[in-house]
PDB file of C-alpha atoms and ligand atoms in Angstrom:
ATOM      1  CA  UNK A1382       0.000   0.000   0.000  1.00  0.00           C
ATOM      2  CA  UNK A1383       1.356   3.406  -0.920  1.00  0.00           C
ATOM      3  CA  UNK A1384       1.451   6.207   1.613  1.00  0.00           C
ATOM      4  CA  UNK A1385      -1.170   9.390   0.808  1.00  0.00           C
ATOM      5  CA  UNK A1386       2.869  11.050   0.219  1.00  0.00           C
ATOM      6  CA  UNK A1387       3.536   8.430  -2.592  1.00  0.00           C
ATOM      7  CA  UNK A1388      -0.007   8.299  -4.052  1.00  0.00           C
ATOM      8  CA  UNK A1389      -0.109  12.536  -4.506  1.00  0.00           C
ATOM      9  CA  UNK A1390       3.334  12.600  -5.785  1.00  0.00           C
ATOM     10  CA  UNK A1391       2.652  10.051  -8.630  1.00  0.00           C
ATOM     11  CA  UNK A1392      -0.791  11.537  -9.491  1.00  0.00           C
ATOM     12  CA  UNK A1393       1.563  14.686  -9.892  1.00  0.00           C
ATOM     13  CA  UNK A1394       4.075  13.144 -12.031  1.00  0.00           C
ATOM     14  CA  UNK A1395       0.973  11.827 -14.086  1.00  0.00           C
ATOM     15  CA  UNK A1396       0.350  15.608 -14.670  1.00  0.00           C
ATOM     16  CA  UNK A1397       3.986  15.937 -15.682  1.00  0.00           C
ATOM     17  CA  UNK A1398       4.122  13.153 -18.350  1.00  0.00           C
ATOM     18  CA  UNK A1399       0.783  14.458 -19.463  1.00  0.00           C
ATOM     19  CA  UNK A1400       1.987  18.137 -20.213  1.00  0.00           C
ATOM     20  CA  UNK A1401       5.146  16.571 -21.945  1.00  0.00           C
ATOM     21  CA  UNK A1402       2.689  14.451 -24.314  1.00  0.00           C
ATOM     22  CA  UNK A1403       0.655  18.449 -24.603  1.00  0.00           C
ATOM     23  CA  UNK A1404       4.276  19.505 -24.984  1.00  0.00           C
ATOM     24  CA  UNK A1405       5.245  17.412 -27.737  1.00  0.00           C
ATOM     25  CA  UNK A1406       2.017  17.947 -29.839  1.00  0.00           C
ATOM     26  CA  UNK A1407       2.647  21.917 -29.887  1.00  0.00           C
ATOM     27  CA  UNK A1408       5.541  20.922 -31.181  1.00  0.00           C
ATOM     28  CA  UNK A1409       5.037  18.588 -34.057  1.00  0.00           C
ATOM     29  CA  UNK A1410       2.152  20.661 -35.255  1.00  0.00           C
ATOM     30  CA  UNK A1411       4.938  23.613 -35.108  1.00  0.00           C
ATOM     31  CA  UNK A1412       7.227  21.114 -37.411  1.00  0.00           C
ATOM     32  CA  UNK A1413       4.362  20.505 -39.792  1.00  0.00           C
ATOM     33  CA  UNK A1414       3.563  23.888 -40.133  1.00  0.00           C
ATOM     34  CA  UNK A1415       7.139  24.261 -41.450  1.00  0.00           C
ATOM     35  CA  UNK A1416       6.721  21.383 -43.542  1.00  0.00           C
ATOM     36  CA  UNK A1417       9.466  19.458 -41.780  1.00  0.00           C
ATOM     37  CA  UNK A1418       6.886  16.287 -41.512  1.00  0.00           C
ATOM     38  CA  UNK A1419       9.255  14.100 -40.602  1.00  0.00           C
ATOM     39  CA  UNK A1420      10.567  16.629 -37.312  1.00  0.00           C
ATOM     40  CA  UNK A1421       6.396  16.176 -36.745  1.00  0.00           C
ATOM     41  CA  UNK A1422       6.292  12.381 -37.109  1.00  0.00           C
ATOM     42  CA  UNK A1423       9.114  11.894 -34.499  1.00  0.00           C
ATOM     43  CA  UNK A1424       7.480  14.467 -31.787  1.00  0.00           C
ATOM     44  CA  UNK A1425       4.224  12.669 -32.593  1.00  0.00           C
ATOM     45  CA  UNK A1426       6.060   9.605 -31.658  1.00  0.00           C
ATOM     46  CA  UNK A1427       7.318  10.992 -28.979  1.00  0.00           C
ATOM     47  CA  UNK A1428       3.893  12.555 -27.946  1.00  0.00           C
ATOM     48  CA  UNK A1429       2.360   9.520 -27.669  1.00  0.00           C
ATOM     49  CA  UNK A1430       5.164   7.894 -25.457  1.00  0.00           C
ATOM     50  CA  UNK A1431       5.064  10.449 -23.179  1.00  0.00           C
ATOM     51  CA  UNK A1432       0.868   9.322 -22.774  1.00  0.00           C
ATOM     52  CA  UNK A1433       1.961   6.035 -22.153  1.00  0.00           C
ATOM     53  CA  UNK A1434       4.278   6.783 -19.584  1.00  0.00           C
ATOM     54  CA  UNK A1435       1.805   8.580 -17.691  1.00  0.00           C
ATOM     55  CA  UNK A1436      -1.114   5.407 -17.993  1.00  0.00           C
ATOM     56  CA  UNK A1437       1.868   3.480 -16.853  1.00  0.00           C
ATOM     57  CA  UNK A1438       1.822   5.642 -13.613  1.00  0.00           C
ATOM     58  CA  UNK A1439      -2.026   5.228 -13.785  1.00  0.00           C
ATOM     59  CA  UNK A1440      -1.935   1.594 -14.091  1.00  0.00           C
ATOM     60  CA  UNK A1441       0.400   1.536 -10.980  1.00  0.00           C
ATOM     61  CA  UNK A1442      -1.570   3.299  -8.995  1.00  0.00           C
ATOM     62  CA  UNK A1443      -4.845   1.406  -9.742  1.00  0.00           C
ATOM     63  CA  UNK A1444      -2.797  -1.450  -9.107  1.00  0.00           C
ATOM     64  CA  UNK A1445      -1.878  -0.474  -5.529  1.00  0.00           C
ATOM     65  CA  UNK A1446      -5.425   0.092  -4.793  1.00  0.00           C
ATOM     66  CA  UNK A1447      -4.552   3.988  -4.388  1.00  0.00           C
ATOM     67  CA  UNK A1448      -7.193   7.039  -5.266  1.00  0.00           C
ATOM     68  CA  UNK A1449      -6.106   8.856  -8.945  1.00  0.00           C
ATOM     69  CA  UNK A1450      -6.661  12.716  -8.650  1.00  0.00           C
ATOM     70  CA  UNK A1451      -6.165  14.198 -11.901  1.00  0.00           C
ATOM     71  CA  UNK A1452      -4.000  18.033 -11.801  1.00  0.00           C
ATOM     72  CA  UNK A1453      -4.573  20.307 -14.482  1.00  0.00           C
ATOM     73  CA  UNK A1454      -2.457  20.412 -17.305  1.00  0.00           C
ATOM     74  CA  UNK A1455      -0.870  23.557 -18.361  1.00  0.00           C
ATOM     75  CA  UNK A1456      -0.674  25.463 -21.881  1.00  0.00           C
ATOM     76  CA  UNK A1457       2.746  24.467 -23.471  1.00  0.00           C
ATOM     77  CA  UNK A1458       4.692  26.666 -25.552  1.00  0.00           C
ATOM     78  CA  UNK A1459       3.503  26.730 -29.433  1.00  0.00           C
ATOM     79  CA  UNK A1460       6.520  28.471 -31.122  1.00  0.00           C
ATOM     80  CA  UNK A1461      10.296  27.916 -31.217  1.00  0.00           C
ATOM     81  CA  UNK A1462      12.726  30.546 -32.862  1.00  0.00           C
ATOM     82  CA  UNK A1463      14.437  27.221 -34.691  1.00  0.00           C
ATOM     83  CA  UNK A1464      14.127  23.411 -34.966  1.00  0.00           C
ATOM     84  CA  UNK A1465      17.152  23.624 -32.905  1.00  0.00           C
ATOM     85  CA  UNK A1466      15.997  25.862 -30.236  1.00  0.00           C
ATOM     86  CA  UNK A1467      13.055  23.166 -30.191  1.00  0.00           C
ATOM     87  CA  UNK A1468      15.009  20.659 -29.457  1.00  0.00           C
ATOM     88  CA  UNK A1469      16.719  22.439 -26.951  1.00  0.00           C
ATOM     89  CA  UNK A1470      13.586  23.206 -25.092  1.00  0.00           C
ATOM     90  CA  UNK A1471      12.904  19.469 -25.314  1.00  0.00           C
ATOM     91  CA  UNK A1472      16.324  18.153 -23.901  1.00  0.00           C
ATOM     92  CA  UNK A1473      15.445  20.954 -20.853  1.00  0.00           C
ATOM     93  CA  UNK A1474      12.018  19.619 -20.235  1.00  0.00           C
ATOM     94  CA  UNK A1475      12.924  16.114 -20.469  1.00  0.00           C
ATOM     95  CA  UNK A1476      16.164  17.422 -17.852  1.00  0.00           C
ATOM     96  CA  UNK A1477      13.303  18.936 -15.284  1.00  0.00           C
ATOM     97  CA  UNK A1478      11.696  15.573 -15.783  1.00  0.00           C
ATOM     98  CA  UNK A1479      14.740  13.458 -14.809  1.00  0.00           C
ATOM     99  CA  UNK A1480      14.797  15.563 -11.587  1.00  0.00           C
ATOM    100  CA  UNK A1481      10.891  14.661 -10.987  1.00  0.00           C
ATOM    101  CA  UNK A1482      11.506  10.920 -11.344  1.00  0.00           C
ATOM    102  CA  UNK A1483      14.867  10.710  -9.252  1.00  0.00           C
ATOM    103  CA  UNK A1484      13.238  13.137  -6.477  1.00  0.00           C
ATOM    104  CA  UNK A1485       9.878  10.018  -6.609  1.00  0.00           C
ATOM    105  CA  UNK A1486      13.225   7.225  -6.008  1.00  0.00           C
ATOM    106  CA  UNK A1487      14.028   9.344  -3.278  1.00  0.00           C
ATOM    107  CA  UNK A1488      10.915   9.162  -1.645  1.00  0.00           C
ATOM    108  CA  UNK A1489      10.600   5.815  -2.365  1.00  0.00           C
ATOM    109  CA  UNK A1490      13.899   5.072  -0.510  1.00  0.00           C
ATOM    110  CA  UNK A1491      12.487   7.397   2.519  1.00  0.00           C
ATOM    111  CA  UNK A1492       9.227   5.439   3.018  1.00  0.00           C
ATOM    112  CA  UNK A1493      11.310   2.093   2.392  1.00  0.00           C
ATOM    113  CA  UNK A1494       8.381   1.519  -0.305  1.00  0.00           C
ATOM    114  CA  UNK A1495      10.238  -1.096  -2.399  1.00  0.00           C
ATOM    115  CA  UNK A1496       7.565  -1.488  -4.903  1.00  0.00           C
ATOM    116  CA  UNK A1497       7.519   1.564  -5.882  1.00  0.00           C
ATOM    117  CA  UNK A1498      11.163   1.908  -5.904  1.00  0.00           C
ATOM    118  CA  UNK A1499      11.543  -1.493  -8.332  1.00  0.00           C
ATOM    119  CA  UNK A1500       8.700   0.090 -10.528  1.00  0.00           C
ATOM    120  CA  UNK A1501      11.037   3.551 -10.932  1.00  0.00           C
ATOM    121  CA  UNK A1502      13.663   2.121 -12.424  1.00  0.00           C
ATOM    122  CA  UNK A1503      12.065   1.659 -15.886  1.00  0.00           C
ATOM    123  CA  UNK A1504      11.573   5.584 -15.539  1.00  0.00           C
ATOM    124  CA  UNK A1505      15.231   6.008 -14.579  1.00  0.00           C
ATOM    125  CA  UNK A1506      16.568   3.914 -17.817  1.00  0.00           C
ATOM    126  CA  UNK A1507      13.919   5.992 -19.874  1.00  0.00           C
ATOM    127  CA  UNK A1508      15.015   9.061 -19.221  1.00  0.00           C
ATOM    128  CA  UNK A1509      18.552   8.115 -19.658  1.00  0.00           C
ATOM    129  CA  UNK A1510      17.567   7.152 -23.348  1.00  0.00           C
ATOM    130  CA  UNK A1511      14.990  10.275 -24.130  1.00  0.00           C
ATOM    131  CA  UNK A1512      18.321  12.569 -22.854  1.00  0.00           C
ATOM    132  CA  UNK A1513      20.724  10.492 -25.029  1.00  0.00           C
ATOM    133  CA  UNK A1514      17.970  10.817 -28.262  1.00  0.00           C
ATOM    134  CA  UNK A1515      17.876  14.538 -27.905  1.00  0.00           C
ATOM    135  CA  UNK A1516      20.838  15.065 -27.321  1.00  0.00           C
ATOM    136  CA  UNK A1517      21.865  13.420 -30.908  1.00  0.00           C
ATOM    137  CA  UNK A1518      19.509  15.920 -32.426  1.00  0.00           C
ATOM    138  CA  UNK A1519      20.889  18.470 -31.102  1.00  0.00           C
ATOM    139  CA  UNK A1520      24.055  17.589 -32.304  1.00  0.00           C
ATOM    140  CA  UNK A1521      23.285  16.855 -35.578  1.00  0.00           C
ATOM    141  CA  UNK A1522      21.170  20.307 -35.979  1.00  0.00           C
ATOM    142  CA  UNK A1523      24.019  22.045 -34.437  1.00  0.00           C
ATOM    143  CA  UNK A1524      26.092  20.789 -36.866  1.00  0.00           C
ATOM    144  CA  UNK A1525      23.443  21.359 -39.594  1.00  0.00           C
ATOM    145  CA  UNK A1526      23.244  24.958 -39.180  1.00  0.00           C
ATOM    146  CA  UNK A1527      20.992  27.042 -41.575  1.00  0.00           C
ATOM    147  CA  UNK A1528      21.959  23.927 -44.581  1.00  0.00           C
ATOM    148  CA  UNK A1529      19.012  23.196 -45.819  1.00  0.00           C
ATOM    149  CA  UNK A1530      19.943  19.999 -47.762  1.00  0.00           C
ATOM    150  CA  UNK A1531      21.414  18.642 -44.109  1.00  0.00           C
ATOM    151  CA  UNK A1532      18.075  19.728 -42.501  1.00  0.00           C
ATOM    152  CA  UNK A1533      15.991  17.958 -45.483  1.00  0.00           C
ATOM    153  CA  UNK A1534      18.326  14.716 -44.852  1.00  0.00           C
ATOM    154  CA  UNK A1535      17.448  14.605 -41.081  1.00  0.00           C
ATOM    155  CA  UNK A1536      13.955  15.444 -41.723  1.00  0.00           C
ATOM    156  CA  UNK A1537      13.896  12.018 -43.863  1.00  0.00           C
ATOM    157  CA  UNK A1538      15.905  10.393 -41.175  1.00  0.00           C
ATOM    158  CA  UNK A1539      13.214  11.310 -38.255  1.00  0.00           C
ATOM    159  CA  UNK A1540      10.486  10.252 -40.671  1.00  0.00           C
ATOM    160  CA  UNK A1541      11.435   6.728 -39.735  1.00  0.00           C
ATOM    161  CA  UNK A1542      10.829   6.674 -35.869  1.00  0.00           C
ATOM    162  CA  UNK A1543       7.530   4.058 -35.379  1.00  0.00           C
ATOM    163  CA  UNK A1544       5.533   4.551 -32.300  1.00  0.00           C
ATOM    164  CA  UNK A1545       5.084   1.299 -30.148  1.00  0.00           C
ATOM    165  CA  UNK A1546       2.591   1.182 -27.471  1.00  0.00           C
ATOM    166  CA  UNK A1547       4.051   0.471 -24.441  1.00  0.00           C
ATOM    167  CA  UNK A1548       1.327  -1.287 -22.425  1.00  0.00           C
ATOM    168  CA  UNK A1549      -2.196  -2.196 -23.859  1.00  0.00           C
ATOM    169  CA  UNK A1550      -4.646   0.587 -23.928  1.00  0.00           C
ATOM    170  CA  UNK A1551      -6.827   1.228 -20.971  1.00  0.00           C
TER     171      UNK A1551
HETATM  172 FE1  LIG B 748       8.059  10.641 -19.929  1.00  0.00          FE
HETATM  173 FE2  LIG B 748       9.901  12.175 -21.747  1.00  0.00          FE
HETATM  174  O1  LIG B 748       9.560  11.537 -20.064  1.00  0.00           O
END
C-alpha cells in the first residue's frame, strides 16, 4: 500500500508526463507547419510515449489500490525561434523531468516503499535514453546549421521513428 505522500506525488508526475505528451504535440504541429513532416512524425512519436508513460503511472496506482486525482495540465509553448531551439527546449524539459523521477526514487527510498522503488527504475533507464535521443539531435542540428539539404536529410531520417505502445490501452 502506498502512503497518501507516494499516491499525490505520482498523481503529480501523471500531470507531468501528461503536459510533456501536450508539450510534444505543440511541437510537431509547429514542425508541420514548417513542412518538416518528418521533425512532426518523431514528436508525434514521442507525444504519444510520453501518454503512455503517464497510464503506466495510472496503471500503478490502480494497481496499488490507491485514489487517482487528476491536476490540471498547463498550456505548453507553441513556437520555437528554430528546430534547434526546439530541441533544446525538449532536452530541458525532459532534464526537469529526470529531476521529478529521481526526487519520486528518493521518496521511495524514505518510506522504504520497495515497490515503488523497483517500478522507478524503468523511468530512470527511460530518461537516460529520451536525454541520449535529444541530445543526438541536437548535435546533428548544431552541426546542420541554416543547410538546408542537411536539414531535409534529417527530416527524412526522423520520418522513420515508429511509435510502439508500451502497455495495452486502458
Ligand atoms: Fe516521460 Fe519524456 O519523459
Amino acid at each position: 500500500m502506498l502512503s497518501k505522500k507516494m499516491e499525490t506525488a505520482i498523481c503529480k508526475q501523471i500531470q507531468e508526463e501528461l503536459f510533456s505528451s501536450y508539450l510534444y504535440l505543440s511541437m510537431s504541429a509547429y514542425f508541420s507547419n514548417m513542412g518538416l513532416d518528418g521533425f512532426a512524425n518523431w514528436m508525434s512519436v514521442q507525444e504519444k510515449e510520453e501518454r503512455d508513460h503517464a497510464m503506466k503511472f495510472y496503471n500503478y496506482l490502480l494497481s496499488q489500490g490507491a485514489e487517482i486525482k487528476l491536476f490540471q495540465i498547463n498550456e505548453p509553448d507553441h513556437k520555437w525561434k528554430s528546430p534547434l531551439d526546439a530541441f533544446k527546449a525538449t532536452l530541458k524539459h525532459e532534464q526537469h523531468i529526470t529531476k521529478c523521477i529521481n526526487g519520486l526514487v528518493d521518496l521511495a527510498e524514505k518510506e522504504k516503499d520497495r515497490a515503488t522503488f523497483n517500478f522507478l527504475q524503468w523511468y530512470i533507464d527511460e530518461q537516460v535514453e529520451e536525454e541520449e535521443n535529444d541530445r543526438n539531435i541536437i548535435d546533428k542540428l548544431t552541426l546542420i546549421k541554416e543547410n538546408s539539404n542537411g536539414l531535409f536529410m534529417l527530416d527524412k531520417d526522423l520520418a522513420q521513428r515508429v511509435y510502439t505502445p508500451l502497455i495495452p490501452a486502458v
